[in-house]
Coordinates of C-alpha atoms in Angstrom, one line a residue:
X1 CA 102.2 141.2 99.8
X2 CA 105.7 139.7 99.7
X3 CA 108.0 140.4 96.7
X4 CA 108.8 137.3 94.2
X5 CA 112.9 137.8 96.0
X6 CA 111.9 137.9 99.7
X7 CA 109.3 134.6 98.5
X8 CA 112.5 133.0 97.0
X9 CA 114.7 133.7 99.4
X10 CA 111.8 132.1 102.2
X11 CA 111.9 129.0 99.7
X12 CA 115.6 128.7 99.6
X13 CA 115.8 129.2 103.7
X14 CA 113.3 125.9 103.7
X15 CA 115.0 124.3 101.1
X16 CA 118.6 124.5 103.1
X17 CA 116.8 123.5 106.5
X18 CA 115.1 120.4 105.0
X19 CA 118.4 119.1 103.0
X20 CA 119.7 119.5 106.4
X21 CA 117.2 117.5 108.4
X22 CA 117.4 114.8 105.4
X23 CA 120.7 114.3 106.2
X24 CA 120.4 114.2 109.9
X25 CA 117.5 111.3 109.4
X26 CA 119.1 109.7 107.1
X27 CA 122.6 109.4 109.3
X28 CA 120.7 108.4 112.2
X29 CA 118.5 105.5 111.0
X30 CA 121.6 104.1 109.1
X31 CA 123.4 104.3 112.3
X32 CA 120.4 102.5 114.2
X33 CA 120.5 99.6 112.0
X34 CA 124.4 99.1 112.3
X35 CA 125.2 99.3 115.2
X36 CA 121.9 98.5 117.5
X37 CA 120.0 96.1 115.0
X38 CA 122.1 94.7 112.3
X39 CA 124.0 92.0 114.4
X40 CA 127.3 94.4 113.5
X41 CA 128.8 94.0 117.0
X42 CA 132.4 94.6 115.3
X43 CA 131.3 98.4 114.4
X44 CA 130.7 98.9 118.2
X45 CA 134.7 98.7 118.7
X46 CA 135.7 100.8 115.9
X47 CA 137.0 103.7 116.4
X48 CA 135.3 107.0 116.7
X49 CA 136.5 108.2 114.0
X50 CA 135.2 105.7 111.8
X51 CA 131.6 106.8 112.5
X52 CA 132.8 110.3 111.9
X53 CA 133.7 109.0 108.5
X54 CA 130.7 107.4 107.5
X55 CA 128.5 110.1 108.7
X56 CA 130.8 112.4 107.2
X57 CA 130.2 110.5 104.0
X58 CA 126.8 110.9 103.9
X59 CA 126.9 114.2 104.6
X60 CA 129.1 115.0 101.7
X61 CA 127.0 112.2 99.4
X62 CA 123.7 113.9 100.5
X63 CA 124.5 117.6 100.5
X64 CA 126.7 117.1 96.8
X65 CA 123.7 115.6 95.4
X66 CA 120.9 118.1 96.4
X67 CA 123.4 121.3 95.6
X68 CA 122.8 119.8 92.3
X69 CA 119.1 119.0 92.5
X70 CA 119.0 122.7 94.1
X71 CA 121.3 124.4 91.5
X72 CA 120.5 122.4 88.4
X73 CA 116.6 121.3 89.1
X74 CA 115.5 125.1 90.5
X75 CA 114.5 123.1 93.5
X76 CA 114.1 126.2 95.7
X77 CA 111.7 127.6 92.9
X78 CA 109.3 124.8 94.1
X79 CA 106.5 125.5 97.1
X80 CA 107.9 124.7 100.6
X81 CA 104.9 122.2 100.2
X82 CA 106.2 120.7 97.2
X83 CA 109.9 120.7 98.6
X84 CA 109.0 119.1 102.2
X85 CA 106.6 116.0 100.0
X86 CA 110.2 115.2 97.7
X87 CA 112.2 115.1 100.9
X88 CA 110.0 113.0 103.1
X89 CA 109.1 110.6 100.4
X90 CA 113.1 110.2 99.7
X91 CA 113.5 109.6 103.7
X92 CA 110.8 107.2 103.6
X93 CA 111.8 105.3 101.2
X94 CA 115.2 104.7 101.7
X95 CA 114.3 103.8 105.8
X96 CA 111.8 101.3 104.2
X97 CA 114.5 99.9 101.9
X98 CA 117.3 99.9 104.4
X99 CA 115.4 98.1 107.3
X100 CA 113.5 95.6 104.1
X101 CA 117.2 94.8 103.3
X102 CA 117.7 92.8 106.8
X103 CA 115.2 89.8 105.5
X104 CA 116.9 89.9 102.5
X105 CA 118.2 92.7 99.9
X106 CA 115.9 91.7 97.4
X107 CA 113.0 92.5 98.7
X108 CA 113.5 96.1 99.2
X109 CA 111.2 98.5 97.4
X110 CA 113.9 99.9 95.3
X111 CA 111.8 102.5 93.0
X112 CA 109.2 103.1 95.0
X113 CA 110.2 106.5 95.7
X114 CA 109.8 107.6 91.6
X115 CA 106.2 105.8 91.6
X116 CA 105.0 108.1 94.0
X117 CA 107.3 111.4 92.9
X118 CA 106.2 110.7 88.9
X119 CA 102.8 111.6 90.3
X120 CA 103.4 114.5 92.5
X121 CA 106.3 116.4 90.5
X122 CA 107.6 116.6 86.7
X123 CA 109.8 113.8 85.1
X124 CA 113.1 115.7 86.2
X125 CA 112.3 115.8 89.8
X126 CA 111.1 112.0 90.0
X127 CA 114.2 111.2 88.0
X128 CA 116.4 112.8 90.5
X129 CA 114.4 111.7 93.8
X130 CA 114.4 108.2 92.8
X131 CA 118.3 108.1 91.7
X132 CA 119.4 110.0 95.1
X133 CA 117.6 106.9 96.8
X134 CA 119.3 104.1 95.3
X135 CA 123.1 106.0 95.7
X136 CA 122.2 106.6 99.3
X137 CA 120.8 102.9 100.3
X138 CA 123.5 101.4 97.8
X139 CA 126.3 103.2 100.0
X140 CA 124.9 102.1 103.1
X141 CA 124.0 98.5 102.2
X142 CA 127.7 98.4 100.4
X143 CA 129.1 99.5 104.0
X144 CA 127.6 96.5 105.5
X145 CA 129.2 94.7 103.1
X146 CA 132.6 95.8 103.6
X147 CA 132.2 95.1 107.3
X148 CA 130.4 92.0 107.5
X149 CA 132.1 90.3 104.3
X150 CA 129.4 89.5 102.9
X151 CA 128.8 89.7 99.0
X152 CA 128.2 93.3 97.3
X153 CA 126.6 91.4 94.0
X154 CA 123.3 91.6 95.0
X155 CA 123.6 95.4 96.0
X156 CA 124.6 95.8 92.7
X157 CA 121.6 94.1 91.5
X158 CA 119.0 96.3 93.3
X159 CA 121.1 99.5 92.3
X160 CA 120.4 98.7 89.0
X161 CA 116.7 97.5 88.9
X162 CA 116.1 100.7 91.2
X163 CA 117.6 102.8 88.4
X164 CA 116.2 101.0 85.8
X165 CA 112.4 100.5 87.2
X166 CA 112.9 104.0 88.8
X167 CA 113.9 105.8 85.3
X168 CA 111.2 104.3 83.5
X169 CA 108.2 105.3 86.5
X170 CA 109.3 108.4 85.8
X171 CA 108.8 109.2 82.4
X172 CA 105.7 106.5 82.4
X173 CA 103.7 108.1 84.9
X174 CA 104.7 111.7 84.8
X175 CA 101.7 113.5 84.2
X176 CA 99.5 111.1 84.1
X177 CA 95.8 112.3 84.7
X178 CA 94.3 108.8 85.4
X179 CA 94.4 106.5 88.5
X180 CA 93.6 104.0 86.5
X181 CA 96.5 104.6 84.0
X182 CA 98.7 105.0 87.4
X183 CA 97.8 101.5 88.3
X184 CA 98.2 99.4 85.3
X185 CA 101.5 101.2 84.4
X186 CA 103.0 100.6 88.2
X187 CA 101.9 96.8 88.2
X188 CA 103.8 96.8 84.5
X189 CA 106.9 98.5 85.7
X190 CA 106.7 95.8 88.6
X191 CA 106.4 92.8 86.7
X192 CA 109.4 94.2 84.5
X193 CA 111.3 94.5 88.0
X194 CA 110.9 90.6 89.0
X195 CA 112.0 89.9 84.9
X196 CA 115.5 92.1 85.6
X197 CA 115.9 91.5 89.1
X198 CA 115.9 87.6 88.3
X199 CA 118.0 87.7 85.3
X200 CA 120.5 89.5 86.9
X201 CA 120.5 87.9 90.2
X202 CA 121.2 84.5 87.8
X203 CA 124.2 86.0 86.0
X204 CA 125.9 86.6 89.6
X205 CA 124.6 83.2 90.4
X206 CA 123.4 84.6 94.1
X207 CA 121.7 82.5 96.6
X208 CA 118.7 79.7 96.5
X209 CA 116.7 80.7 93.1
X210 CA 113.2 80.0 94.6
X211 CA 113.4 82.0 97.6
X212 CA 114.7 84.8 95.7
X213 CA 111.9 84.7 93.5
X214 CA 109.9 84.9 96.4
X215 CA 111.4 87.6 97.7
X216 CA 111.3 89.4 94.5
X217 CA 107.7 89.0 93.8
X218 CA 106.9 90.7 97.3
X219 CA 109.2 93.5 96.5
X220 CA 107.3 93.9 93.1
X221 CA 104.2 93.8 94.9
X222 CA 105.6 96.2 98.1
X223 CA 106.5 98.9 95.3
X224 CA 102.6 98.2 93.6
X225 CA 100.9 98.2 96.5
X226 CA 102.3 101.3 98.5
X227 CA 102.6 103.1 95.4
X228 CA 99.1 103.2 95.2
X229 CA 97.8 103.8 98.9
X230 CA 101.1 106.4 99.4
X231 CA 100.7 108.9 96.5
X232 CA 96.8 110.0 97.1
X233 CA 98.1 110.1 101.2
X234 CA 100.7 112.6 100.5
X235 CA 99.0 114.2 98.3
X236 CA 96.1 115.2 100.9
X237 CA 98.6 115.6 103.8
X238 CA 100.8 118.1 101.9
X239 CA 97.6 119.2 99.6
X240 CA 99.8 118.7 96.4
X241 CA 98.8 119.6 92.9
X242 CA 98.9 116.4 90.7
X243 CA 96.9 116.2 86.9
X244 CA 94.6 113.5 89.0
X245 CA 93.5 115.7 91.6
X246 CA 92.9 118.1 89.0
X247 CA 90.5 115.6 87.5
X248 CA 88.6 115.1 90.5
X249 CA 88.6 118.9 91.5
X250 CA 86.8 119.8 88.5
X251 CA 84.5 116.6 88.2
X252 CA 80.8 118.2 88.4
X253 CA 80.4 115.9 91.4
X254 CA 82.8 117.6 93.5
X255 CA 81.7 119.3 96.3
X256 CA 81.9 123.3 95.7
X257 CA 81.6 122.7 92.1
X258 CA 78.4 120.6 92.7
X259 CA 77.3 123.8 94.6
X260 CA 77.9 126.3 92.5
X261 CA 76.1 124.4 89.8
X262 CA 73.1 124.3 92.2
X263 CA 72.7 127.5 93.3
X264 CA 74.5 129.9 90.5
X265 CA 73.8 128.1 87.4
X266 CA 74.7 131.1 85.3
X267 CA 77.9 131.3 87.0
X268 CA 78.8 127.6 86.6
X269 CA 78.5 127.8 82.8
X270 CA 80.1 131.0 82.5
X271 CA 83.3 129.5 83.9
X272 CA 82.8 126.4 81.6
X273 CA 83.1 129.0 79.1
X274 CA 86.3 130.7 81.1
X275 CA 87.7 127.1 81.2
X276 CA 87.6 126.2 77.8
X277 CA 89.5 129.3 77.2
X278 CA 92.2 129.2 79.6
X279 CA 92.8 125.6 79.1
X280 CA 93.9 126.1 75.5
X281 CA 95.7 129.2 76.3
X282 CA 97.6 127.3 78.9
X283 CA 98.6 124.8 76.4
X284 CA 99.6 127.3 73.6
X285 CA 102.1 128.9 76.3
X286 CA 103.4 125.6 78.2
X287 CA 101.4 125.9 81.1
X288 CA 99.3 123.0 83.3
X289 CA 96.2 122.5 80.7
X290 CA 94.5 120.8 83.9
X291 CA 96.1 123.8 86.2
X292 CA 93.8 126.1 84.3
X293 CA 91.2 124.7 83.9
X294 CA 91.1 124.1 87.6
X295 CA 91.6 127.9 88.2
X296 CA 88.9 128.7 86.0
X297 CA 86.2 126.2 87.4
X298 CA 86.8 127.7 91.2
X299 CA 87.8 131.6 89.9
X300 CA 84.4 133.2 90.9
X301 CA 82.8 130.4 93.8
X302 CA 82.6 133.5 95.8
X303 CA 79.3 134.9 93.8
X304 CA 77.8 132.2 96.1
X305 CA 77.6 134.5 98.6
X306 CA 75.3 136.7 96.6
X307 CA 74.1 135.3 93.7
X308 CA 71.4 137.2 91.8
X309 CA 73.5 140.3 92.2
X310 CA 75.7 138.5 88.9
X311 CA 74.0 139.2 85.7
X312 CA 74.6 135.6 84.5
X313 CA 72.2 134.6 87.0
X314 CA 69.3 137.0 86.6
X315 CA 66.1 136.4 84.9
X316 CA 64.1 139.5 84.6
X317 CA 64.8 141.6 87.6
X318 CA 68.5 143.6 88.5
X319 CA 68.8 144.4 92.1
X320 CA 71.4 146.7 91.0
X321 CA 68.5 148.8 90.0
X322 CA 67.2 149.5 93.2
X323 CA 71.1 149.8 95.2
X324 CA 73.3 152.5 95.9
X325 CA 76.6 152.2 93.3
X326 CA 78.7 151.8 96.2
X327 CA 77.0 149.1 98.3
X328 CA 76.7 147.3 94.3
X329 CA 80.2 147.6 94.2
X330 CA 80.4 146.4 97.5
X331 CA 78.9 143.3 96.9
X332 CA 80.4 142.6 93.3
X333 CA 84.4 142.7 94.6
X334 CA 83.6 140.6 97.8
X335 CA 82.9 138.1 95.3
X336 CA 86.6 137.8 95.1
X337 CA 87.4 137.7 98.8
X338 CA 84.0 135.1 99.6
X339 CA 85.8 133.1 96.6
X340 CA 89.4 132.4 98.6
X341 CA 87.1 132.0 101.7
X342 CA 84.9 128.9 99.8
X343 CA 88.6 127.6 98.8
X344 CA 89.8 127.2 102.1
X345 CA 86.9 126.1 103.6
X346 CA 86.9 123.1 101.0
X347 CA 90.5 122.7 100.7
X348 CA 91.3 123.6 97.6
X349 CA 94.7 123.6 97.0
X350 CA 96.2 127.4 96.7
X351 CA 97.6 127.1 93.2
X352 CA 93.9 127.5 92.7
X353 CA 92.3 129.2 95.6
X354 CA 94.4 132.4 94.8
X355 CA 93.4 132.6 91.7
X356 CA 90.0 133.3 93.0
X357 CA 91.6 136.7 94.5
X358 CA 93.8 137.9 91.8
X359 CA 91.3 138.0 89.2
X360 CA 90.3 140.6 89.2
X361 CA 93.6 142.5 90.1
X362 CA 92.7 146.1 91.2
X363 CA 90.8 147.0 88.4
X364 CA 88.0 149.5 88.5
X365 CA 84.6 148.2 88.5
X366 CA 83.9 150.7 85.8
X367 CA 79.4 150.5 85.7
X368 CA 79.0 151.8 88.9
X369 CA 81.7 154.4 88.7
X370 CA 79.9 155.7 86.1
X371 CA 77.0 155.9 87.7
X372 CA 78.1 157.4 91.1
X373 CA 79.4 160.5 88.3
X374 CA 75.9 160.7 87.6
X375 CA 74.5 160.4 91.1
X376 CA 76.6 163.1 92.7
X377 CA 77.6 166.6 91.9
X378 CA 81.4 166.7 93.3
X379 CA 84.3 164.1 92.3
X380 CA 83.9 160.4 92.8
X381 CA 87.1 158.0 94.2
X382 CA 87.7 155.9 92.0
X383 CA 89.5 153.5 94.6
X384 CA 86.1 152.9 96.1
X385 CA 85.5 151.6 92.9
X386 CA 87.9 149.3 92.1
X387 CA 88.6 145.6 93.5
X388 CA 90.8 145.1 96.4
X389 CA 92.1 141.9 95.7
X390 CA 95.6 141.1 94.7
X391 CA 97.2 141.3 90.9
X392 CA 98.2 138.3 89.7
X393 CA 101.3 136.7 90.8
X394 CA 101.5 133.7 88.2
X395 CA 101.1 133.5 84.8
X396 CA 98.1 131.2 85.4
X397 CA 96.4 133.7 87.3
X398 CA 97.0 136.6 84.5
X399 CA 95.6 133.8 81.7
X400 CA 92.5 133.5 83.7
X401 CA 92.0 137.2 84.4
X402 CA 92.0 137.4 81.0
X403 CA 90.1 134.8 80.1
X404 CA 87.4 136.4 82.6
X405 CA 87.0 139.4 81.1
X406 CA 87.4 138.3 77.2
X407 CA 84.1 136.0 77.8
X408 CA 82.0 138.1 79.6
X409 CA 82.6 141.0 76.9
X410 CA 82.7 139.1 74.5
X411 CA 79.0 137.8 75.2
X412 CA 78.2 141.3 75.5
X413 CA 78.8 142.0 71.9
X414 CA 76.1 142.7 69.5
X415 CA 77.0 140.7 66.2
X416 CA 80.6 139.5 67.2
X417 CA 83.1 139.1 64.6
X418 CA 86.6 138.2 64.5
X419 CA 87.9 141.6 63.9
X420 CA 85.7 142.9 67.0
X421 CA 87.0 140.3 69.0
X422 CA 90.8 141.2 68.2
X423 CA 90.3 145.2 69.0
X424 CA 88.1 143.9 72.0
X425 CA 91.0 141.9 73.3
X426 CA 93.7 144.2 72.6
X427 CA 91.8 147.1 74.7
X428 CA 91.5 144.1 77.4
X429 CA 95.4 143.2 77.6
X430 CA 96.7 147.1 77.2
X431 CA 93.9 148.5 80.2
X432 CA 95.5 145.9 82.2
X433 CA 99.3 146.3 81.7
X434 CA 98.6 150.4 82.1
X435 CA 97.4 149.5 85.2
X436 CA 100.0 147.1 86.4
X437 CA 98.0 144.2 86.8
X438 CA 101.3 141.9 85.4
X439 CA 103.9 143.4 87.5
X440 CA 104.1 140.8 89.8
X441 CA 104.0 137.8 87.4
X442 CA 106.6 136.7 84.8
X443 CA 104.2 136.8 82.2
X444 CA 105.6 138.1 78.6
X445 CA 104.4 140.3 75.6
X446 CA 104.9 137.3 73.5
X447 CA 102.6 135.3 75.6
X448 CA 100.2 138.3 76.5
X449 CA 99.9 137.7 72.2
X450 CA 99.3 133.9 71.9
X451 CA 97.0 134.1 74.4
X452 CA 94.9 137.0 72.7
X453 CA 95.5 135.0 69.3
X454 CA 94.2 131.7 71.0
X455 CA 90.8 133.4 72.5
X456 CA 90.2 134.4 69.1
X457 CA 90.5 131.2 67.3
X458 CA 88.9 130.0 70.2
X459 CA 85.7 132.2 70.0
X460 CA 84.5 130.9 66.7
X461 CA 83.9 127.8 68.2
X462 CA 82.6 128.8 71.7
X463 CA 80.3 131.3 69.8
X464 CA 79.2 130.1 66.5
X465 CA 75.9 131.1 65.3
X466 CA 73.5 127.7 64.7
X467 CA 71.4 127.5 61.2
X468 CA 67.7 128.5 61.8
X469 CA 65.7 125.6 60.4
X470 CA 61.8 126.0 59.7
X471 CA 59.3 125.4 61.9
X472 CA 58.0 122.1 62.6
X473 CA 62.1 120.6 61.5

């Protein structure tokens, strides 16, 4: 297992090779367009130099920007995933808008980059990906300009309805966990564009007024339109995290869910129980409600493999009863390997899918360690005992673990009560920091507290007792 540095120091090595191959793209397609498509037959007989200067330009425009959006933004904290999604969909859209802009500047889909960033990344990020955009196609477009003559006023226009548009995608759609809110918000934000971009374009008094109308209401619809069909595309090519995936991965209907609802019905409503808690201890720490509850749903798929053997699924018979303690244990901490197996077999995304391993950390599977002791004469290993899996590297991961074992002992409790609960949970958190189960996580005491303090405001609720009423009521 790699350390959190040697992981950050992988990200950061991505991070750097990616800025660099955004630059490289974006010098070259600009380069294309001037001097082999854009009619620019003057730039042909400047001198070398001059190209050395524009591409130097961009360089120093590019790189400038994402030392910031690396230094200021934590960029290099994000998954390579994440990282590589931002930097394409900035390439994309500023080729789209560049090579738009030779039937007419208007119709270039200005802000499309922050409608499809708002849903894969936080408000920041979309924020920043969309206003790296416009400065790069504004600098190009206001070379053409400056070479060709031509005026700079509708540059300016776009510049601002891409910053404008763009700012307001992404704080509107950030988080949003709805397609359909998705939708009806982007077709607002693109009807606003056609209101600014025509107003302005009539205070510079630019062009014919109809056919910049026209040209306005396909760069409205452009910007709609691929907003819609691009972000669930990247989301599945990269396998990005977004609240609306979330939705849909824990929709009863989807496929491993569907399953395990089938064929370990115990199971399934023991991690609707799970989910219920981690969801509102994510929330009380400032984690991804929809994160955890995600985790929770897929954390123990792998008791597919061997269903009865889980208590939650039994009726009358254990075959625990009739098995050796070490073949039980066997069985019960593959559930945790069989889990990340499931997961990648139905693509879940690894935010989740790890979660599935780390668990159950390396904790000691303590019923049939006990009853090896009392099987056998001599000294029992209690590493054949415990789980091989991994310890939690996210704070997600350590919520659910905990969240894990509070239910299940918790529903083991004869008469339950809130000070039970408390001294339950406390044993819970301490047995697992003794044995190192956080050390790779940058989970905190303070945190390790709310989410003990949650479970337990939580657990009157989950676990009520219901009135008895007379017969025949």
């Amino acid at each position: 297992m790699t350390s959190r540095g040697e992981d950050l120091q992988k990200s950061l090595f991505h991070a750097v090779l990616m800025f660099i191959g955004l630059s490289v793209w974006i010098i070259a397609v600009t380069l294309i367009r001037f001097i082999f498509i854009d009619g620019m037959s003057s730039m042909l007989n400047l001198p070398f130099f001059s190209y050395v200067a524009i591409s130097m330009g961009f360089v120093f425009l590019i790189n400038g920007l994402l030392l910031y959006m690396y230094s200021a933004l934590k960029f290099y904290k994000r998954k390579t995933k994440e990282q590589l999604s931002i930097i394409c969909i900035i390439a994309l859209t500023y080729t789209l808008c560049l090579y738009s802009a030779l039937i007419s500047i208007y119709i270039m889909p200005v802000f499309l980059c922050a409608l499809i960033t708002a849903q894969l990344g936080q408000k920041s990020q979309a924020l920043f990906a969309n206003f790296l955009t416009i400065i790069f196609i504004t600098y190009a477009l206001l070379i053409v300009s400056l070479v060709t003559g031509t005026s700079l006023l509708p540059v300016l226009v776009m510049m601002v309805t891409g910053l404008v548009c763009g700012g307001l995608a992404s704080l509107l759609l950030s988080g949003d966990a709805s397609r359909l809110m998705f939708m009806i918000k982007s077709f607002l934000i693109s009807l606003f564009a056609v209101g600014i971009m025509a107003v302005l374009s009539r205070i510079v008094a630019s062009g014919n007024l109809l056919d910049e109308l026209l040209y306005m209401g396909i760069s409205a619809f452009a910007n709609f339109a691929l907003g819609l069909i691009l972000s669930p595309i990247i989301e599945r090519i990269f396998n990005l995290i977004t609240n609306v995936r979330l939705m849909e991965l824990t929709n009863h209907n989807s496929p491993l869910i569907s399953k395990l609802l089938r064929e370990a019905p115990g199971t399934f409503n023991h991690s609707l129980a799970v989910a219920s808690f981690a969801q509102m201890c994510a929330t009380s720490i400032g984690e991804n409600p929809y994160l955890a509850r995600a985790c929770a749903y897929y954390h123990d798929v792998g008791k597919l493999a061997n269903p009865l053997y889980f208590k939650e699924n039994q009726a009358d018979y254990n075959p625990h009863d009739d098995t050796l303690p070490e073949v039980s244990a066997e069985i019960l901490r593959s559930h945790t390997v069989e889990g990340l197996k499931l997961c990648k077999q139905y693509h879940i995304p690894e935010e989740i899918s790890h979660v599935t391993i780390q668990h159950h950390g390396t904790m000691l599977i303590p019923v049939f360690y006990y009853k090896a002791q009392k099987l056998t004469d001599g000294s029992v290993d209690p590493d054949a005992y415990c789980y091989h899996g991994e310890i939690p590297t996210s704070k997600l991961a350590a919520l659910v673990m905990i969240c894990d074992s509070s239910e299940a002992a918790i529903r083991a409790m004869d008469q339950p009560d809130g000070d039970k609960v408390d001294k339950l949970l406390r044993k819970l958190i301490n047995d697992r920091l003794e044995h190192g189960q956080f050390d790779n996580c940058e989970i905190t005491m303070r945190e390790l507290n709310t989410i003990r303090e949650t479970i337990i405001s939580a657990y009157g609720g989950l676990f009520h007792k219901r009135l008895k009423y007379p017969e025949g009521k």
